[in-house]
C-alpha positions as a printed Julia matrix, in Angstrom:
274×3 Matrix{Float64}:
 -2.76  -16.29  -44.51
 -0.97  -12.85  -45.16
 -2.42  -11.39  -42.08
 -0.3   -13.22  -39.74
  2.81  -12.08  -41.92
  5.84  -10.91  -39.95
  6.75   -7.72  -41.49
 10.49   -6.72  -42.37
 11.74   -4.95  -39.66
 13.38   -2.29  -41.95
 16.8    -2.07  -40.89
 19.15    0.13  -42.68
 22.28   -2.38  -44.64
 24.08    1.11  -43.73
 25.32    1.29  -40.19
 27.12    3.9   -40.22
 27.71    7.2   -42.89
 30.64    9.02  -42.45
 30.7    11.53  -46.1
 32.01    9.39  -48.44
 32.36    6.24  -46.53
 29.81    4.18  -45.52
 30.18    0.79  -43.05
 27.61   -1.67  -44.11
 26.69   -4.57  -41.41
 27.82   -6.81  -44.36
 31.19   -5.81  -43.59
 30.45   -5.66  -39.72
 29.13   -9.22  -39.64
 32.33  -10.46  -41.23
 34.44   -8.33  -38.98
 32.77  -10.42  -36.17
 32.7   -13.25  -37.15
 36.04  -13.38  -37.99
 36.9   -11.47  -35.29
 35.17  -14.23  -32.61
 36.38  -17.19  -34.92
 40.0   -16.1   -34.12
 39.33  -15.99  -30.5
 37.42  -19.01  -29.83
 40.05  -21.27  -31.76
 42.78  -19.91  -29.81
 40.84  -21.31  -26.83
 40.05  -24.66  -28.71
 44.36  -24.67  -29.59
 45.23  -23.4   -25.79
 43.31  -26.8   -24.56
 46.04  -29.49  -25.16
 44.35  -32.51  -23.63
 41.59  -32.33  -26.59
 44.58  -32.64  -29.64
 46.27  -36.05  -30.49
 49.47  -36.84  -28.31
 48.11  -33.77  -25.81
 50.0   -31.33  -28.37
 47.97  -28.29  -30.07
 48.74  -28.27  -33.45
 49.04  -24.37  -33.75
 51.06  -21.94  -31.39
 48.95  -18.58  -29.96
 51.66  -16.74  -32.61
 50.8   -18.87  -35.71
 46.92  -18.62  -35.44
 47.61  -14.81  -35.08
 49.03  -14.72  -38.05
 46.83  -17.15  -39.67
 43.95  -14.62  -39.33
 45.38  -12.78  -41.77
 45.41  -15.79  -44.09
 42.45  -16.75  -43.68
 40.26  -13.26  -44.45
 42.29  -12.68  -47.52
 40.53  -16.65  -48.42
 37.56  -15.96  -47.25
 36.92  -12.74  -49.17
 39.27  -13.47  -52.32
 37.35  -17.23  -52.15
 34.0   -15.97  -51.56
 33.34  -12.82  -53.85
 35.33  -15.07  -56.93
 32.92  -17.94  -56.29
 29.62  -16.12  -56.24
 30.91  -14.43  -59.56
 32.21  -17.54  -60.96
 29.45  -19.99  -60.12
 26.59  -17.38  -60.09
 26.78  -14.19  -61.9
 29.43  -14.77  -63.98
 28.14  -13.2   -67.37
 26.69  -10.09  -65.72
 30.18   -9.9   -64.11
 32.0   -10.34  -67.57
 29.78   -7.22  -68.43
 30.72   -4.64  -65.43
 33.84   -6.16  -64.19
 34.17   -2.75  -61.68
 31.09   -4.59  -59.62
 33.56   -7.58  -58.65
 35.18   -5.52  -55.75
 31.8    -3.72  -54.74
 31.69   -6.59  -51.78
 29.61   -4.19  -49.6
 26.43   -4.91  -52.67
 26.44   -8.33  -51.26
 27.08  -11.52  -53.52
 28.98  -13.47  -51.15
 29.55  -17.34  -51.94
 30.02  -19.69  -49.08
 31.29  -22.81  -50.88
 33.83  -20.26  -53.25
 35.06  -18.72  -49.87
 35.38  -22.45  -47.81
 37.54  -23.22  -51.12
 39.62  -20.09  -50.53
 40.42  -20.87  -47.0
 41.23  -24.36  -47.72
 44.35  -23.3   -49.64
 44.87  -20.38  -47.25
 44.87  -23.41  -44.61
 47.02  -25.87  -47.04
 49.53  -23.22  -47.89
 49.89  -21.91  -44.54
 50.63  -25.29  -42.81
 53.44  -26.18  -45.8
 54.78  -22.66  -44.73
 54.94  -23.52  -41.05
 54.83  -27.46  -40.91
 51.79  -27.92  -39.45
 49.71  -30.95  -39.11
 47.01  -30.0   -41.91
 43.88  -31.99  -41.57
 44.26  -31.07  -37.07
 44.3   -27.42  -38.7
 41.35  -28.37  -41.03
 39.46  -29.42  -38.07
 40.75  -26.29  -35.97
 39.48  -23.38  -38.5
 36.12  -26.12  -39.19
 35.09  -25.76  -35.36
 34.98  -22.13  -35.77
 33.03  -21.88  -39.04
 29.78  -21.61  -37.99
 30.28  -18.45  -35.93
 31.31  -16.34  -39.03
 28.41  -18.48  -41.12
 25.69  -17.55  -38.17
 27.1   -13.74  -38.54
 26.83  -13.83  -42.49
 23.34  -14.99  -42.68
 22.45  -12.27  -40.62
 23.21  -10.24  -42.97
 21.75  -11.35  -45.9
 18.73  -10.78  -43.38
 19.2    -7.5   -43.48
 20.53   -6.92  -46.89
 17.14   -8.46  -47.93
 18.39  -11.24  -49.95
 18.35  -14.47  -50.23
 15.08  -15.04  -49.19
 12.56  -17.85  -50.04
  9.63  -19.06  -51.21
  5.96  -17.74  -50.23
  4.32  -19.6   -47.82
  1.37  -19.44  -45.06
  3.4   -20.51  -42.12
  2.86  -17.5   -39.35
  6.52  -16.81  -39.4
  6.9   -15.78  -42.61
  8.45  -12.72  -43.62
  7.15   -9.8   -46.31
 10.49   -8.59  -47.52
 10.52   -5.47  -48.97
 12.48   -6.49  -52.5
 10.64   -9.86  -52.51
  6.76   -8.74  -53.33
  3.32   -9.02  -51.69
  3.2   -12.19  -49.95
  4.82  -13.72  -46.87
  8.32  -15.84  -47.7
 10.51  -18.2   -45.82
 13.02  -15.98  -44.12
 15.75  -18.48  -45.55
 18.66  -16.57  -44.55
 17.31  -17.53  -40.65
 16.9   -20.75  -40.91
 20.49  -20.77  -42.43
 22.03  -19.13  -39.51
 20.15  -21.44  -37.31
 21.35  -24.54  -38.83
 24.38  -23.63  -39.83
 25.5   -21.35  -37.45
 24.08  -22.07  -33.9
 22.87  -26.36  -34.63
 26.16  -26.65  -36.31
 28.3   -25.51  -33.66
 26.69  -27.4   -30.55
 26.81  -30.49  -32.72
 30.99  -30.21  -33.18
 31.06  -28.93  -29.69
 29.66  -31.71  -28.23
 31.33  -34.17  -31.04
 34.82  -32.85  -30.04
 34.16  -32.23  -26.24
 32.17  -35.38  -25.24
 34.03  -38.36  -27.97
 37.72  -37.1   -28.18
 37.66  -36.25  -31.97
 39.45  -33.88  -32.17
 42.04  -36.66  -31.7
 40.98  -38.21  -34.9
 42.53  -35.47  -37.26
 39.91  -35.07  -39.93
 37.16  -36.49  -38.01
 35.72  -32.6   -36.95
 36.25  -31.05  -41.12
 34.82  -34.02  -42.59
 31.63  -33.58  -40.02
 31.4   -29.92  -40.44
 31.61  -30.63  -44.39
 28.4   -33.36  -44.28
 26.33  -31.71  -42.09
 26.72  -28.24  -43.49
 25.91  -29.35  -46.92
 23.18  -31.51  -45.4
 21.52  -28.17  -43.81
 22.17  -26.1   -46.8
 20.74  -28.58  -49.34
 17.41  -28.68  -46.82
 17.25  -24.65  -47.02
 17.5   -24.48  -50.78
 14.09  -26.68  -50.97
 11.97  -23.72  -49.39
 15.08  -20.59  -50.67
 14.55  -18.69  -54.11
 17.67  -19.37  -56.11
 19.51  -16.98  -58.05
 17.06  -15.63  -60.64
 20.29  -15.91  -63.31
 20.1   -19.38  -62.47
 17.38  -20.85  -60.92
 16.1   -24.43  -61.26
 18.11  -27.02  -62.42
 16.7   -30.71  -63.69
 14.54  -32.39  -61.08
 14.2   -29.03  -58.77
 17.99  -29.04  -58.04
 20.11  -25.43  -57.49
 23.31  -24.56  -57.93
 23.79  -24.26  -53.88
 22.81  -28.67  -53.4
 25.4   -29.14  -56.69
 27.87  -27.18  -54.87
 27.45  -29.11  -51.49
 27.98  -32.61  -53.5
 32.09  -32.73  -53.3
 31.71  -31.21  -49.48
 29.55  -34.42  -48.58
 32.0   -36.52  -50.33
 35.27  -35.05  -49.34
 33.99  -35.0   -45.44
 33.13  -38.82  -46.06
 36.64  -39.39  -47.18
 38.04  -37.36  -44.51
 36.16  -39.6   -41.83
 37.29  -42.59  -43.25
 40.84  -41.54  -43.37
 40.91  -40.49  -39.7
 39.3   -43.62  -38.81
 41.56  -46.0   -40.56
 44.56  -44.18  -39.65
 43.66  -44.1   -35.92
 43.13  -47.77  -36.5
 46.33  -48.65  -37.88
 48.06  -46.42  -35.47
């Protein structure tokens, strides 16, 4: 029923034009995210009683400079994934579009690679316990995951299939009909259900005692809420479908639901034996 359509609400991807430069929310809803991610886990690290032997595992000093770490993964890991895994023959062709990040193209599993060795190198460099920092940066996550879905709200992309239900959205880019606003649902489930789920997990059972326990969680579940989004999302049209209806996004989020599985079982077994 198109009539009960929600219509796009229009918003300009360009916040702000100043000559020559223009700020995109793309960049602003990383900015934030990041931005809140850093001060929320200082919090999380400045509450001793919730780490194993009542001990943070990072300093106020070392997440400060872990930020810096951890954007250079995040962007480096992201943008190289979505071309990699994506796009990478139209890439091959203009290799100048790899650094225009403000286009959009943006891969979450290529940029959660890129901060895991931002987060392995960076506790080597400092001797810090890895998988408590693992579960540090993974309580944080789905602030900067609600803030990116945003955007791909208002870039326009990433949006799903038509359907009938009253919420749908007609997206300007996407045709006639009414579609799934995908990117929503996204930063509802893996922004906002994701991080009252590992709030409560690490406030209410002591997990964050378990090292491991909170990354292998925030692994399962987000490729559990991501693999139920790409049922009703469009995939890449330089993809699309794989055999039996799959995508490249539920192929990506295989190794995350196994490595979180191993990481729960190690932080069982080892709080077990010691």
């Amino acid at each position: 029923m198109t009539f009960l359509a929600i219509p796009f609400p229009m918003i300009d991807p360009v916040l702000l034009s100043l000559g020559p430069v223009q700020i995109h929310w793309y960049a602003i809803a990383y900015i934030v995210g990041i931005l809140l991610a850093w001060v929320y886990t200082k919090r999380l690290a400045g509450k001793e009683a919730l780490w194993p032997g009542a001990q943070s595992p990072l300093t106020a000093v070392q997440l400060d400079d872990f930020v810096f770490w951890a954007t250079i993964g995040i962007i480096l890991g992201g943008r190289l994934g979505y071309v990699l895994f994506y796009n990478l023959d139209a890439y091959l062709q203009h290799p100048a579009q790899i650094l225009a990040l403000w286009t959009g193209g943006m891969s979450f599993h290529g940029g959660f690679l890129g901060v895991t060795v931002a987060m392995i190198l960076f506790a080597r460099a400092r001797s810090i316990s890895l998988l408590s920092m693992f579960d540090l940066v993974a309580m944080a996550a789905p602030i900067g995951l609600f803030f990116g879905r945003i955007a791909n709200f208002i870039n326009s992309e990433l949006w799903g299939l038509p359907t009938s239900l009253p919420w749908g959205v007609v997206f300007p880019n996407g045709g006639p009909e009414p579609r799934h606003p995908s990117q929503l649902y996204e930063a509802a489930l893996e922004g906002l259900v994701l991080f009252i789920l590992l709030r409560l997990l690490s406030h209410t059972t002591g997990a964050l005692k378990k090292p491991g326990t909170i990354a292998g969680t925030f692994a399962i579940l987000y490729a559990v809420f991501r693999t139920l989004v790409e049922l009703v999302r469009v995939p890449d049209s330089q993809l699309g479908y794989f055999s039996l209806g799959t995508t490249m996004g539920m192929w990506l989020s295989v190794p995350m639901i196994l490595a979180g599985l191993a990481m729960i079982i190690h932080a069982q077994v080892k709080k077990a034996d010691g």
